[in-house]
Amino acid sequence: MTDTASTTPGATAPSHPLQFSLVPSTSKRVQAERESILADPGFGQHFTDHMVTIDWNIDGGWHDARVTAYGPLMLDPASSVLHYAQEIFEGLKAYRHADGSIWTFRPEKNAERMRRSARRLALPQLSVENFIESIKQLVAVDGDWVPSAPETSLYLRPFMIANETFLGVRAAHNVGYYVIASPAGAYFHGGVAPVKIWLATEYSRAGRGGTGAAKCGGNYASSLLPQMEAHENGCAQVLFLDSETGTRIDELGGMNVFFVHGSDTLVTPRLTGSILEGVTRDSIMQLARDRGMTVEEREVTLEEWRLGIESGDITEVFACGTAAVVTPISQLKGAGVSIGDPDAPAGEITMALRQELTDIQYGRMPDRHGWLTRLDA
Ligand SMILES: *Cc1c(COP(=O)(O)O)cnc(C)c1O
């Protein structure tokens, strides 16, 4: 705590519950337009009528929490985020239940992670309470944008940027926190289909002491070139190994990875500092334990994956994250590497865990772990 305070004084001062003001949009989409967007929203293409803004500065801390019309930000060209990428973000979803109510999933985990990301990027920490309130405030005005078709949701994107007009290199003294929201269609059209993934051998996502465990835009910027390489090779996503030895599995560009051994053991790489701690990852481990499976967080090598598929010990491989929930992996490809069968069907345990998680999120199954928070009441 003290070292964060020394880079950004006041950054960790306890923040009081903020009062949000509302200036409603004067250009809200009419119902017909909203409904036509919600009928086929895609992902990340359409945005709701409003957004949340909370300002922070070094002297006054967090202030001016407000809900206003969605629209462009005014940024000075010298704004520090544009030069030094002092930026973090979160991603979570609002789900509509059958009775029309609106819920989100473990938002306190996202709030806590955003505080850890903020610390690493020398940004101020917003309290868990204010983070959750910011989401409630946005959903209170834009609740009609939460779709109701199966597997659809309203994707919530809180983010924080350094917006001080200053080219010197230090933690910014002015920061903005925002929340925008985007309706999201079912990730898989026509059923969940296994994907092929590409092994990055030339590029790393994160190194020792780096920002791999923080959810920051910079991590994504560095993953885009290998991601292009993946696409060129017919793969949906890129897998990164640890940067020190190039032998251990870290994670995909934006998803964590799991291995099913036999029918009763679930294995995922342990958090080393270069892996992002997914909320989905944590939830999947809990659901697996609930089913009586043995869950292991440990080192997983590329060699173990290869041998495990060859011997039949590894029976299923999947990736997980908020956007796609759980995605079966059929094959890993790379320069001189091919593990698994591109035509392999989705695994049974993979699909059962996916079903159970979405059943809880959509209120089709009891929320036995208290994971849901109601947003519209
Ligand atoms: C966000 C993210 C994940 C998944 O986290 P969830 O909380 O499950 O959505 C995994 N890896 C990276 C690099 C991420 O940015």
PDB file of C-alpha atoms and ligand atoms in Angstrom, residues 91 110 113 205 215 220 251-256 276-281 320-322, ligand 1:
ATOM      1  CA  GLY A  91     -15.389  -7.114 -18.343  1.00  0.00           C
ATOM      2  CA  ASN A 110     -14.037  -7.871 -10.915  1.00  0.00           C
ATOM      3  CA  ARG A 113      -9.224  -7.396  -9.622  1.00  0.00           C
ATOM      4  CA  ARG A 205       2.364 -11.991 -23.545  1.00  0.00           C
ATOM      5  CA  LYS A 215      -6.115  -6.485 -16.942  1.00  0.00           C
ATOM      6  CA  TYR A 220      -3.731  -6.937 -25.457  1.00  0.00           C
ATOM      7  CA  GLU A 251      -2.929 -18.834 -21.092  1.00  0.00           C
ATOM      8  CA  LEU A 252      -4.590 -17.611 -24.267  1.00  0.00           C
ATOM      9  CA  GLY A 253      -4.615 -13.936 -25.273  1.00  0.00           C
ATOM     10  CA  GLY A 254      -7.793 -13.369 -23.273  1.00  0.00           C
ATOM     11  CA  MET A 255      -8.843 -16.688 -21.746  1.00  0.00           C
ATOM     12  CA  ASN A 256      -7.556 -19.165 -19.166  1.00  0.00           C
ATOM     13  CA  LEU A 276      -4.641 -13.220 -15.533  1.00  0.00           C
ATOM     14  CA  GLU A 277      -6.785 -14.542 -12.664  1.00  0.00           C
ATOM     15  CA  GLY A 278     -10.110 -15.113 -14.399  1.00  0.00           C
ATOM     16  CA  VAL A 279     -13.406 -14.989 -12.540  1.00  0.00           C
ATOM     17  CA  THR A 280     -14.615 -17.736 -14.870  1.00  0.00           C
ATOM     18  CA  ARG A 281     -11.477 -19.759 -14.048  1.00  0.00           C
ATOM     19  CA  CYS A 320     -12.704 -19.954 -20.387  1.00  0.00           C
ATOM     20  CA  GLY A 321     -13.490 -16.294 -19.886  1.00  0.00           C
ATOM     21  CA  THR A 322     -16.486 -14.018 -19.475  1.00  0.00           C
TER      22      THR A 322
HETATM   23  C1  LIG B   1     -10.189 -11.077 -18.815  1.00  0.00           C
HETATM   24  C2  LIG B   1      -9.162 -12.111 -19.110  1.00  0.00           C
HETATM   25  C3  LIG B   1      -9.360 -13.477 -18.830  1.00  0.00           C
HETATM   26  C4  LIG B   1     -10.673 -14.036 -18.335  1.00  0.00           C
HETATM   27  O1  LIG B   1     -11.104 -13.476 -17.153  1.00  0.00           O
HETATM   28  P1  LIG B   1     -12.650 -13.596 -16.735  1.00  0.00           P
HETATM   29  O2  LIG B   1     -12.708 -12.874 -15.445  1.00  0.00           O
HETATM   30  O3  LIG B   1     -12.948 -15.029 -16.613  1.00  0.00           O
HETATM   31  O4  LIG B   1     -13.431 -12.954 -17.819  1.00  0.00           O
HETATM   32  C5  LIG B   1      -8.321 -14.351 -19.066  1.00  0.00           C
HETATM   33  N1  LIG B   1      -7.148 -13.932 -19.568  1.00  0.00           N
HETATM   34  C6  LIG B   1      -6.922 -12.629 -19.861  1.00  0.00           C
HETATM   35  C7  LIG B   1      -5.602 -12.233 -20.393  1.00  0.00           C
HETATM   36  C8  LIG B   1      -7.911 -11.682 -19.637  1.00  0.00           C
HETATM   37  O5  LIG B   1      -7.683 -10.410 -19.939  1.00  0.00           O
END
